[in-house]
XYZ file of C-alpha atoms in Angstrom:
752
model
C 41.196 -42.441 -18.834
C 41.337 -40.505 -15.646
C 37.769 -39.799 -14.463
C 36.726 -36.161 -14.629
C 36.424 -34.338 -11.369
C 33.731 -31.766 -10.583
C 36.272 -29.056 -11.324
C 37.065 -30.366 -14.832
C 33.400 -30.150 -15.859
C 32.519 -27.181 -17.996
C 29.483 -26.274 -15.940
C 31.457 -25.852 -12.683
C 32.423 -22.225 -13.431
C 28.969 -21.283 -14.600
C 27.392 -22.945 -11.568
C 29.723 -20.992 -9.288
C 28.748 -17.690 -10.983
C 25.086 -18.576 -10.641
C 25.611 -19.368 -6.979
C 27.226 -15.960 -6.467
C 24.207 -14.233 -7.998
C 21.788 -16.316 -5.953
C 23.601 -15.486 -2.781
C 23.250 -11.787 -3.442
C 19.626 -12.140 -4.443
C 18.840 -13.996 -1.195
C 19.916 -10.816 0.656
C 17.798 -8.636 -1.571
C 14.862 -11.080 -1.543
C 12.417 -8.414 -0.109
C 12.656 -6.344 -3.307
C 11.812 -9.245 -5.625
C 8.158 -8.713 -4.838
C 8.428 -5.040 -4.050
C 10.996 -3.513 -6.466
C 10.097 0.008 -5.372
C 11.157 -0.574 -1.785
C 14.493 1.006 -0.994
C 17.345 -0.272 1.177
C 17.769 1.495 4.516
C 20.161 0.801 7.358
C 18.962 -0.587 10.649
C 21.470 1.600 12.407
C 20.003 4.951 11.264
C 16.640 6.446 10.371
C 18.144 8.133 7.311
C 19.858 6.766 4.158
C 22.257 8.537 1.829
C 20.416 6.759 -0.957
C 17.442 9.124 -0.481
C 18.829 12.251 1.123
C 21.858 12.583 -1.280
C 21.366 10.400 -4.385
C 17.636 10.416 -4.973
C 17.238 14.165 -5.677
C 19.889 14.064 -8.404
C 18.472 10.926 -9.956
C 15.022 12.585 -9.979
C 16.390 15.723 -11.599
C 18.136 13.705 -14.306
C 15.043 11.656 -14.956
C 12.744 14.681 -15.143
C 15.079 16.691 -17.304
C 15.525 13.754 -19.752
C 11.810 13.213 -19.995
C 11.124 16.863 -20.758
C 14.101 17.870 -22.905
C 15.850 14.617 -23.920
C 19.058 15.894 -22.294
C 20.834 15.356 -18.952
C 21.445 18.456 -16.769
C 24.888 19.770 -15.865
C 23.674 22.012 -12.999
C 21.280 21.174 -10.189
C 19.146 23.836 -8.523
C 17.609 21.377 -6.015
C 19.587 22.258 -2.881
C 22.467 24.429 -1.658
C 20.860 27.177 -3.840
C 22.400 25.420 -6.881
C 25.465 23.272 -7.422
C 27.474 21.984 -10.435
C 26.018 18.512 -11.179
C 28.603 17.595 -13.828
C 31.412 17.773 -11.277
C 29.443 15.937 -8.581
C 30.061 12.199 -8.652
C 27.130 11.538 -6.379
C 24.935 12.209 -9.375
C 26.762 9.561 -11.548
C 26.053 11.959 -14.430
C 28.695 10.318 -16.631
C 28.318 6.726 -15.438
C 26.520 4.645 -18.165
C 24.626 2.249 -15.818
C 23.089 5.283 -14.062
C 21.495 6.434 -17.328
C 18.792 3.866 -16.551
C 17.318 6.612 -14.291
C 16.132 8.282 -17.448
C 13.998 5.290 -18.552
C 13.065 3.202 -15.516
C 11.499 3.998 -12.071
C 14.112 5.571 -9.798
C 13.608 3.199 -6.873
C 13.902 0.123 -9.187
C 17.134 1.487 -10.701
C 18.729 2.025 -7.265
C 18.013 -1.593 -6.358
C 19.300 -2.826 -9.706
C 22.502 -0.845 -9.259
C 23.167 -2.279 -5.807
C 22.491 -5.864 -6.896
C 24.452 -5.488 -10.079
C 27.519 -3.944 -8.487
C 27.709 -6.430 -5.695
C 27.535 -9.207 -8.270
C 29.928 -7.395 -10.667
C 32.544 -6.976 -7.870
C 32.151 -10.652 -6.836
C 32.505 -11.701 -10.447
C 35.702 -9.678 -10.753
C 37.184 -11.461 -7.781
C 36.033 -14.811 -9.168
C 37.814 -14.192 -12.514
C 40.868 -12.809 -10.790
C 41.195 -16.066 -8.816
C 40.066 -18.417 -11.562
C 41.542 -16.831 -14.681
C 44.349 -14.852 -13.088
C 45.683 -17.191 -10.413
C 44.450 -20.506 -11.764
C 42.286 -21.532 -8.798
C 39.381 -23.978 -9.027
C 35.838 -22.758 -9.227
C 34.694 -23.400 -5.665
C 37.741 -21.686 -4.039
C 37.200 -18.806 -6.441
C 33.532 -18.666 -5.401
C 34.531 -18.548 -1.741
C 36.705 -15.567 -2.455
C 33.984 -13.931 -4.516
C 31.425 -14.365 -1.678
C 33.952 -12.890 0.815
C 34.209 -9.723 -1.274
C 30.647 -9.261 -2.493
C 29.012 -9.931 0.936
C 31.812 -8.449 3.078
C 30.519 -6.667 6.159
C 32.263 -3.390 5.391
C 30.929 -3.192 1.845
C 27.378 -4.218 2.855
C 27.413 -1.657 5.703
C 28.022 1.064 3.160
C 25.408 -0.406 0.831
C 22.876 -0.326 3.698
C 23.869 3.230 4.430
C 22.931 4.163 0.913
C 26.447 4.680 -0.497
C 25.528 3.492 -3.989
C 28.457 5.315 -5.644
C 30.957 3.716 -3.149
C 29.575 0.230 -3.849
C 29.716 0.949 -7.584
C 33.350 2.078 -7.424
C 34.353 -0.902 -5.290
C 32.799 -3.235 -7.850
C 35.395 -2.116 -10.379
C 38.395 -2.591 -8.122
C 38.874 -6.376 -8.783
C 38.542 -5.708 -12.539
C 41.339 -3.114 -12.381
C 43.559 -5.636 -10.541
C 42.589 -8.421 -12.965
C 43.515 -6.329 -16.038
C 46.810 -5.293 -14.446
C 47.729 -8.791 -13.469
C 46.989 -10.284 -16.895
C 48.902 -7.430 -18.597
C 51.943 -8.289 -16.526
C 51.535 -11.967 -17.312
C 50.476 -11.943 -20.948
C 51.485 -8.516 -22.225
C 48.367 -7.980 -24.394
C 47.260 -4.358 -24.512
C 43.615 -5.177 -24.230
C 44.281 -6.000 -20.560
C 45.582 -2.518 -20.100
C 42.299 -1.371 -21.637
C 40.341 -3.396 -19.081
C 42.261 -1.845 -16.171
C 41.889 1.654 -17.595
C 38.260 1.245 -18.150
C 37.755 -0.018 -14.599
C 39.583 3.045 -13.244
C 37.526 5.347 -15.469
C 34.304 3.758 -14.191
C 35.535 4.359 -10.641
C 36.249 7.932 -11.473
C 32.690 8.314 -12.709
C 31.336 6.975 -9.376
C 33.654 7.671 -6.424
C 37.127 9.217 -6.862
C 38.059 8.264 -3.294
C 37.938 4.562 -4.207
C 39.895 5.359 -7.382
C 42.587 6.775 -5.081
C 42.777 3.492 -3.106
C 42.738 1.406 -6.317
C 45.528 3.446 -7.989
C 47.906 2.949 -5.081
C 46.919 -0.670 -4.694
C 47.876 -1.231 -8.436
C 51.196 0.581 -8.037
C 52.089 -1.535 -5.023
C 50.943 -4.718 -6.807
C 53.024 -3.980 -9.917
C 56.143 -3.291 -7.852
C 55.617 -6.451 -5.761
C 55.053 -8.583 -8.896
C 58.170 -7.280 -10.626
C 60.572 -7.122 -7.667
C 59.432 -9.964 -5.425
C 57.364 -12.476 -7.358
C 59.052 -12.405 -10.747
C 62.473 -10.747 -10.114
C 62.040 -9.314 -13.639
C 64.755 -7.070 -15.029
C 66.188 -5.904 -18.308
C 64.296 -6.913 -21.404
C 61.075 -7.676 -19.582
C 60.969 -4.290 -17.893
C 61.545 -2.593 -21.225
C 58.614 -4.623 -22.547
C 56.209 -4.196 -19.605
C 56.706 -0.561 -18.553
C 55.382 1.034 -21.772
C 52.310 -1.223 -21.580
C 51.735 -0.317 -17.937
C 51.937 3.404 -18.744
C 48.946 2.807 -21.073
C 46.687 2.184 -18.045
C 46.939 5.642 -16.364
C 47.060 7.540 -19.637
C 44.029 5.757 -21.113
C 42.123 5.918 -17.809
C 42.757 9.716 -17.610
C 41.495 10.208 -21.160
C 38.375 7.989 -20.672
C 37.495 9.734 -17.450
C 38.265 13.287 -18.609
C 34.620 14.111 -18.946
C 34.290 13.539 -15.163
C 37.785 14.421 -14.042
C 38.102 17.884 -15.548
C 34.872 19.235 -14.011
C 35.892 17.598 -10.741
C 39.311 19.203 -10.918
C 37.640 22.569 -11.540
C 35.333 22.061 -8.511
C 38.315 21.282 -6.373
C 39.456 24.881 -6.634
C 36.189 26.190 -5.239
C 35.250 23.510 -2.746
C 36.006 23.110 0.918
C 36.924 19.441 0.640
C 40.688 19.845 1.444
C 40.513 18.626 5.013
C 42.650 19.489 8.063
C 44.436 16.585 9.740
C 41.897 16.303 12.557
C 38.907 16.205 10.153
C 40.684 13.726 7.881
C 41.161 11.485 10.914
C 37.459 11.323 11.799
C 35.941 7.833 11.969
C 39.220 6.230 12.972
C 39.317 2.970 14.923
C 40.956 2.227 18.241
C 42.722 -1.049 18.886
C 39.756 -2.137 20.988
C 37.121 -1.258 18.349
C 39.255 -2.833 15.663
C 39.458 -6.150 17.606
C 35.787 -6.104 18.556
C 34.783 -5.215 15.049
C 36.644 -8.159 13.590
C 35.384 -10.723 16.117
C 31.984 -9.377 17.236
C 30.267 -7.649 14.334
C 27.750 -4.928 14.991
C 26.725 -1.714 13.289
C 25.738 0.354 16.288
C 28.578 2.748 15.483
C 27.327 3.298 11.890
C 28.688 2.144 8.588
C 32.058 3.864 8.998
C 32.905 1.802 12.092
C 32.053 -1.609 10.554
C 35.168 -3.624 9.677
C 33.849 -7.196 9.821
C 35.596 -9.362 7.248
C 34.098 -12.630 8.442
C 35.332 -15.077 11.064
C 35.244 -17.968 8.549
C 36.907 -15.807 5.934
C 39.731 -14.759 8.348
C 40.345 -18.391 9.199
C 40.490 -19.444 5.547
C 42.654 -16.442 4.683
C 45.189 -17.695 7.242
C 45.402 -20.968 5.423
C 45.961 -18.998 2.206
C 49.340 -17.825 3.381
C 52.192 -19.796 1.853
C 55.908 -19.361 1.843
C 56.007 -20.537 -1.750
C 53.281 -18.147 -2.833
C 54.785 -14.715 -2.431
C 51.648 -13.125 -3.857
C 49.823 -14.246 -0.757
C 52.179 -12.220 1.355
C 51.381 -9.110 -0.667
C 47.717 -9.459 0.173
C 48.556 -10.146 3.780
C 50.596 -6.937 3.840
C 47.620 -5.042 2.400
C 45.452 -6.229 5.299
C 48.008 -5.400 7.920
C 48.720 -1.929 6.550
C 44.971 -1.248 6.324
C 44.540 -2.255 9.942
C 47.352 0.071 10.959
C 46.071 3.024 8.854
C 42.501 2.522 10.099
C 43.743 3.466 13.586
C 44.073 6.981 12.231
C 46.035 9.599 14.293
C 46.812 6.878 16.909
C 49.710 5.762 14.713
C 52.385 7.725 12.795
C 51.410 6.022 9.532
C 48.228 8.049 9.149
C 49.885 11.432 9.391
C 52.710 10.357 7.059
C 50.165 9.309 4.426
C 48.152 12.461 4.964
C 51.147 14.761 4.505
C 53.166 12.945 1.812
C 50.883 10.793 -0.320
C 49.032 12.833 -2.954
C 45.262 12.795 -2.653
C 44.827 11.744 0.924
C 44.222 15.275 2.199
C 40.848 15.021 0.445
C 39.898 11.692 2.106
C 38.556 11.214 5.626
C 37.289 8.171 7.480
C 40.509 6.074 7.782
C 38.449 2.987 8.577
C 37.262 2.920 4.900
C 40.654 1.494 4.021
C 39.079 -1.822 5.033
C 37.294 -1.817 1.710
C 40.445 -2.559 -0.304
C 41.484 -4.790 2.602
C 38.326 -6.883 1.878
C 39.655 -7.505 -1.640
C 42.946 -8.781 -0.166
C 41.188 -11.065 2.266
C 38.977 -12.382 -0.554
C 42.053 -13.345 -2.549
C 43.582 -15.071 0.489
C 40.361 -16.927 1.123
C 40.400 -18.361 -2.402
C 44.029 -19.353 -2.015
C 43.328 -20.898 1.381
C 40.402 -23.051 0.233
C 42.509 -24.171 -2.768
C 45.356 -25.213 -0.592
C 43.060 -27.007 1.796
C 41.431 -28.939 -1.063
C 44.818 -30.001 -2.315
C 46.163 -30.989 1.061
C 48.892 -28.373 1.030
C 48.477 -26.990 4.582
C 50.097 -28.064 7.830
C 47.588 -29.139 10.434
C 47.842 -29.312 14.189
C 44.838 -30.871 15.905
C 45.820 -29.624 19.428
C 46.149 -26.048 18.226
C 42.892 -26.240 16.276
C 41.114 -27.701 19.310
C 42.496 -25.005 21.573
C 41.362 -22.184 19.196
C 37.938 -23.740 18.759
C 37.388 -24.169 22.468
C 38.630 -20.578 23.143
C 36.224 -18.982 20.720
C 33.408 -21.301 21.854
C 34.064 -20.282 25.505
C 34.258 -16.585 24.663
C 30.982 -16.653 22.687
C 29.112 -18.622 25.350
C 30.564 -16.420 28.045
C 29.291 -13.298 26.342
C 25.835 -14.809 26.107
C 25.821 -15.533 29.780
C 27.335 -12.165 30.702
C 24.748 -10.158 28.771
C 21.873 -12.581 29.277
C 20.895 -12.878 25.667
C 21.717 -14.687 22.475
C 22.708 -12.356 19.645
C 24.303 -12.762 16.249
C 27.788 -11.569 17.323
C 28.237 -13.866 20.344
C 26.590 -16.864 18.584
C 28.866 -16.384 15.567
C 31.984 -16.234 17.767
C 30.929 -19.393 19.549
C 30.136 -21.512 16.512
C 31.683 -20.225 13.269
C 35.441 -20.705 14.098
C 34.669 -24.135 15.605
C 32.645 -25.290 12.604
C 35.314 -24.062 10.243
C 38.101 -25.825 12.043
C 35.998 -28.965 12.357
C 35.419 -29.037 8.604
C 39.097 -28.476 7.900
C 40.138 -31.096 10.442
C 37.768 -33.723 8.997
C 39.094 -33.006 5.472
C 42.764 -33.199 6.530
C 42.155 -36.436 8.467
C 40.252 -37.755 5.357
C 36.988 -37.995 7.313
C 35.415 -35.751 4.721
C 35.982 -35.602 1.009
C 37.675 -32.465 -0.319
C 34.675 -31.765 -2.559
C 32.202 -31.800 0.318
C 34.666 -29.924 2.592
C 35.188 -27.013 0.157
C 31.456 -26.771 -0.473
C 30.793 -26.797 3.207
C 33.455 -24.104 3.826
C 31.971 -21.988 1.073
C 28.444 -22.326 2.579
C 29.948 -21.296 5.955
C 31.427 -18.129 4.346
C 27.990 -17.294 2.995
C 26.199 -18.041 6.254
C 28.705 -16.037 8.251
C 28.603 -12.903 6.090
C 24.940 -12.987 5.067
C 23.666 -13.494 8.609
C 25.535 -10.320 9.651
C 24.614 -8.361 6.551
C 20.955 -9.093 7.174
C 21.159 -7.418 10.591
C 22.110 -4.146 8.879
C 19.462 -4.174 6.157
C 15.829 -3.191 6.029
C 13.660 -2.313 3.079
C 11.361 0.685 3.249
C 8.223 1.330 1.222
C 7.775 4.538 -0.771
C 5.112 5.653 1.688
C 7.573 5.478 4.508
C 10.408 6.902 2.380
C 8.523 10.129 1.853
C 6.414 10.338 4.981
C 8.660 12.726 6.958
C 7.979 16.288 5.771
C 5.728 15.122 2.867
C 2.745 17.152 3.904
C 4.761 20.291 4.392
C 6.540 19.834 1.056
C 3.320 19.371 -0.845
C 1.778 22.415 0.854
C 4.739 24.623 -0.098
C 4.745 23.234 -3.621
C 1.312 24.758 -4.029
C 2.578 28.270 -3.386
C 2.996 30.468 -6.474
C 6.209 31.694 -8.013
C 9.876 30.792 -7.835
C 11.295 30.563 -4.331
C 13.597 28.676 -2.081
C 13.062 27.186 1.363
C 15.295 26.821 4.368
C 14.871 24.452 7.310
C 17.112 24.700 10.394
C 15.559 21.431 11.703
C 15.790 19.274 8.545
C 11.992 19.329 8.408
C 12.124 19.156 4.550
C 14.408 16.151 3.744
C 16.213 16.512 0.490
C 14.446 13.777 -1.419
C 10.983 14.885 -0.149
C 11.639 18.444 -1.250
C 13.010 17.277 -4.600
C 9.942 15.162 -5.405
C 7.759 18.238 -4.643
C 10.008 20.288 -6.991
C 11.097 22.569 -4.172
C 14.456 24.249 -4.194
C 16.227 24.561 -0.857
C 19.078 26.573 0.560
C 19.970 23.703 2.923
C 20.790 20.080 2.098
C 23.144 17.170 2.352
C 26.184 16.868 0.089
C 29.680 15.460 0.303
C 31.318 18.434 -1.464
C 30.270 22.084 -0.888
C 31.372 25.350 -2.434
C 33.530 27.002 0.157
C 32.001 30.444 -0.451
C 28.529 29.021 0.076
C 29.463 27.437 3.386
C 30.851 30.771 4.507
C 27.725 32.645 3.330
C 25.325 30.243 4.994
C 27.256 30.487 8.279
C 26.281 34.165 8.250
C 22.833 33.701 6.837
C 21.985 30.768 9.105
C 23.349 32.545 12.118
C 25.337 29.557 13.399
C 28.800 30.941 12.571
C 31.450 29.508 10.333
C 32.378 25.873 11.103
C 34.697 23.279 9.661
C 33.733 20.833 6.926
C 30.397 19.087 7.357
C 28.236 17.213 4.859
C 25.103 19.118 5.850
C 23.994 22.701 5.671
C 23.382 23.758 8.358
C 26.051 21.633 10.044
C 24.066 19.764 12.670
C 26.019 19.008 15.884
C 26.479 15.285 16.433
C 25.405 15.487 20.086
C 22.015 17.116 19.626
C 18.848 16.022 17.768
C 18.146 17.711 14.461
C 14.860 19.079 15.697
C 16.474 21.027 18.546
C 20.010 21.827 17.448
C 19.273 25.328 16.147
C 16.238 26.223 18.229
C 17.955 29.296 19.711
C 19.924 30.277 16.631
C 18.597 33.423 14.887
C 19.085 33.431 11.069
C 19.868 36.564 9.155
C 16.708 36.885 7.107
C 18.097 39.606 4.844
C 20.907 37.351 3.706
C 18.589 34.406 3.228
C 16.452 36.852 1.204
C 19.351 37.355 -1.206
C 18.956 33.645 -2.044
C 15.250 34.013 -2.715
C 14.474 32.055 0.522
C 10.849 32.952 0.958
C 9.714 30.201 3.323
C 11.366 28.745 6.451
C 10.091 25.492 7.915
C 11.050 24.400 11.414
C 10.040 21.858 14.023
C 10.177 24.582 16.679
C 8.749 28.144 16.908
C 10.859 30.874 15.328
C 9.812 34.219 16.863
C 12.249 36.327 14.917
C 11.520 39.811 13.517
C 10.832 39.541 9.784
C 9.268 36.040 9.943
C 5.496 35.952 9.433
C 3.716 32.806 10.604
C 2.245 31.277 7.461
C 0.984 27.749 8.235
C 1.496 24.647 10.368
C 1.473 21.298 8.588
C 2.001 17.969 10.283
C 3.665 19.634 13.210
C 6.044 21.672 11.085
C 5.781 25.462 11.394
C 6.094 27.382 8.178
C 7.065 31.030 8.121
C 7.290 33.619 5.342
C 10.395 35.744 5.089
C 9.384 39.327 4.492
C 12.967 40.115 3.324
C 12.847 37.581 0.469
C 13.973 38.990 -2.891
C 12.754 37.533 -6.166
C 14.795 35.141 -8.299
C 16.054 38.037 -10.417
C 16.103 41.783 -9.868
C 17.996 44.886 -11.007
C 20.081 47.372 -8.977
C 21.162 50.784 -10.232
C 24.811 51.574 -11.044
C 25.742 52.842 -7.622
C 24.562 49.733 -5.846
C 26.111 47.632 -8.573
C 29.542 49.094 -8.078
C 29.368 48.487 -4.305
C 28.134 44.922 -4.863
C 31.080 44.122 -7.109
C 33.698 45.596 -4.819
C 35.919 43.288 -2.788
C 34.909 43.852 0.827
C 37.305 41.332 2.341
C 36.636 40.866 6.001
C 33.647 43.250 5.776
C 31.779 40.790 3.617
C 28.772 40.563 5.951
C 28.314 44.362 5.805
C 28.580 44.319 1.999
C 25.971 41.588 1.729
C 23.561 43.344 4.084
C 23.981 46.655 2.135
C 23.183 44.773 -1.117
C 20.140 43.302 0.360
C 18.905 46.618 1.703
C 19.548 48.472 -1.552
C 17.942 45.716 -3.599
C 14.817 45.810 -1.442
C 14.615 49.607 -1.848
C 14.959 49.318 -5.663
C 12.260 46.640 -5.751
C 9.906 48.884 -3.695
C 10.414 51.790 -6.130
C 9.328 49.556 -9.035
C 11.274 51.379 -11.789
C 13.343 48.352 -12.684
C 11.678 45.047 -13.610
C 13.056 41.556 -14.226
C 10.700 38.715 -15.003
C 11.905 35.095 -15.223
C 10.111 33.612 -18.235
C 11.889 30.208 -18.272
C 13.785 28.472 -15.497
C 15.617 25.199 -16.076
C 18.707 23.568 -14.548
C 21.072 24.749 -17.333
C 19.069 27.654 -18.832
C 17.350 30.762 -17.405
C 15.523 33.265 -19.511
C 14.640 36.813 -18.189
C 12.905 39.823 -19.635
C 14.062 43.121 -18.185
C 13.267 46.815 -18.319
C 15.594 49.547 -17.077
C 15.171 53.355 -17.055
C 18.944 53.680 -16.890
C 22.034 51.375 -16.871
C 22.055 48.782 -14.110
C 23.059 45.340 -13.037
C 20.823 42.322 -13.338
C 21.307 40.245 -10.171
C 20.183 36.648 -9.788
C 19.750 34.785 -6.557
C 21.856 32.080 -8.139
C 25.317 30.966 -7.068
C 28.131 32.187 -9.294
C 30.332 29.477 -10.711
C 32.607 29.211 -13.820
C 30.790 27.982 -16.916
C 27.693 30.211 -16.740
C 27.403 32.323 -19.864
C 24.934 35.091 -20.795
C 23.539 36.665 -23.868
C 21.664 40.014 -23.952
C 19.436 40.276 -26.963
C 21.599 37.599 -28.629
C 24.915 39.267 -27.827
C 27.364 37.583 -25.462
C 27.867 39.297 -22.079
C 30.047 38.273 -19.084
C 28.424 36.746 -16.054
C 29.957 38.705 -13.161
C 30.398 37.740 -9.537
C 28.117 39.848 -7.318
C 29.076 40.288 -3.714
C 31.390 37.314 -4.044
C 28.618 34.803 -4.438
C 25.677 35.766 -6.765
C 25.506 36.074 -10.557
C 25.141 39.377 -12.282
C 24.861 40.672 -15.844
C 25.520 44.339 -16.673
C 22.683 45.912 -18.755
C 22.119 49.223 -20.520
C 18.886 51.224 -20.242
C 15.947 49.796 -22.148
C 14.179 46.447 -22.554
C 16.269 43.330 -22.912
C 15.946 39.531 -23.169
C 18.683 37.913 -21.075
C 19.518 34.195 -21.434
C 21.964 32.455 -19.073
C 23.212 28.993 -19.913
C 25.547 26.615 -18.130
C 28.069 25.286 -20.620
C 31.399 24.786 -18.813
C 34.577 24.434 -20.802
C 35.664 21.640 -18.457
C 32.783 19.469 -19.673
C 33.262 20.374 -23.318
C 36.957 19.535 -23.312
C 36.452 16.548 -21.063
C 33.806 15.176 -23.492
C 36.102 15.575 -26.424
C 39.056 13.787 -24.789
C 36.787 10.978 -23.559
C 35.211 10.556 -27.012
C 38.663 10.448 -28.611
C 39.706 7.732 -26.137
C 36.527 5.729 -26.725
C 36.863 5.987 -30.482
C 40.496 4.955 -30.270
C 39.647 1.888 -28.185
C 36.900 0.872 -30.583
C 39.175 1.424 -33.621
C 42.036 -0.478 -32.087
C 39.724 -3.335 -31.152
C 38.280 -3.473 -34.656
C 41.740 -3.498 -36.135
C 42.816 -6.305 -33.884
C 39.680 -8.338 -34.786
C 40.343 -7.752 -38.490
C 43.966 -8.881 -38.142
C 42.823 -11.973 -36.288
C 40.413 -12.897 -39.021
C 43.079 -12.247 -41.646
C 45.565 -14.673 -39.975
C 43.042 -17.421 -39.318
C 42.975 -18.928 -42.891
C 46.765 -19.066 -42.960
C 46.824 -20.874 -39.583
C 44.191 -23.355 -40.660
C 46.252 -24.290 -43.729
């Protein structure tokens, strides 16, 4: 008998998967003893994990604990936003439901570790099950993807939804590949499920995945297989199942998102879409000398060892390898942004890319392509299928060694980038050369190369990661937030110096008019440009939009806000790192160096205006919007001072507001809440329309007398999306049960 090799042993695959998990846990070792410590980047004092994701996770956890339901609306910042349509919340993503049962910080860490492992496992199975590679080459590819510098830079930056969406990309490709090869519909179900999970986390990554799958299918059919006729008639209907089923599964997220698109400001002009592009120099330096000083968007490091192994993965006989090579080359070209014609062509003619900025993010799907090539390269090396030139290898090794040592001498210090350039390519080529010359067994060589992949990527990843304790997480602005949380009544705050970070304000149950968010309501941005006094600007993730060249604490020192307009939003307190000597602001307190002022123009959360003011508020003022808003604020303040109309909020929740009112004559109940489709009202149990007041607020017409008004958020987009998704899920379960039943029915006959 032929002796069994290490690859023929059953435990090889399981050992490789265990090694993948261990590699990721090594990076996250600090949280093993401190699970409540959160990942922060070394290249920034802030993390999107806390400023953007944490408030929504906290809201979902609190709402579930008090009402056993998950909210569809968030009042936490931006004076209220639709939560169901916001992917940052992961409202419809099953793994994120752990926020309802476990500590928030622990869940964030579990999500990051799980998704890095899940993405690596997807690559492992794609290479092992899909392409027939051995376990160790498949592990090398999995490590390249899971620990890739680009992906870990975004993980360090707190982009948990992006990491989650990327984790499903290999599974979508695996399902598509196996569907083309085997034709079984359950592989279409896998690909569709992966796309739906991406839709529930980050639609931008879904866009990349969808186009990657289309290109892959075309390449497989036209170049790899040369399939025509009968096979196409067989394959195309099965391929159509993927987008149809994915759309149905993700309808509960996609329909609210589609509704939000009509009200948001996310459609980007060409210049904004081209932000965070690379130059040829930054691209070359980023590939060879990894650093994160430019932030996560500018990191493109794929690994020096991985790039070398990916080169060995190219084979004339393996046309699939040239597809992945093409993905990498196109990604590099597109990442240069407006510097090349490709970017503008894609922006203008490829659907969806007007909503996507940061061209350098295309290196995320490029990392998948490199991972596939790495696995193929290690496999070819282990089987002796590569051509080897010792003089060329020696020249490349000496060149990179000289460049690395030269940089150390030039800058007078030893750093990770220069040391890696000096040693990693040389060690890689040395291991390959010894294996080719039979000075090292293939088994030891592939293990050594896989360890080099890990050492290369993990050593760079560690330079971008730090873990912060809860005390440090919530230190900035914590004293101010707790002080304001002790003030009575419903109110909002506004900080032109980011003195109340979003997560700190959320934990104190404060509601803010400012904040950090990837998608804004366009009307709110326009309103806040007037209320904040800084003038209308183009898209920015923050409100107010902080200039990139000035510190947060000084950017709006000389900008006078319109306190009457802020008062329309129930902004009662302003907190700033600098003095604000504006008429209408009353100094209230100073806590931990933050000055707190009270806005004497603040209106309550709900009030009533008489018919004359109501008619003016509902008129379309067009370009005279600022005058209309100011008139509404003045008339509302006058009505409040007269005291004839009363409106008392008796219950306030994310999706439900209850108000008792009294009117001497007909009027309009106005809420300092943002109008958005899906809000419904009942007056004494009878349905009433929720009207748009002054183009931004909610209003309910009332007759004279006493009334109980209830507003609920129950959007049709969520209702219909839920129905479609449930139908799709039920269909998948039913079909799977039927297939299992048929399989059991045929087994006895086959055994006979």
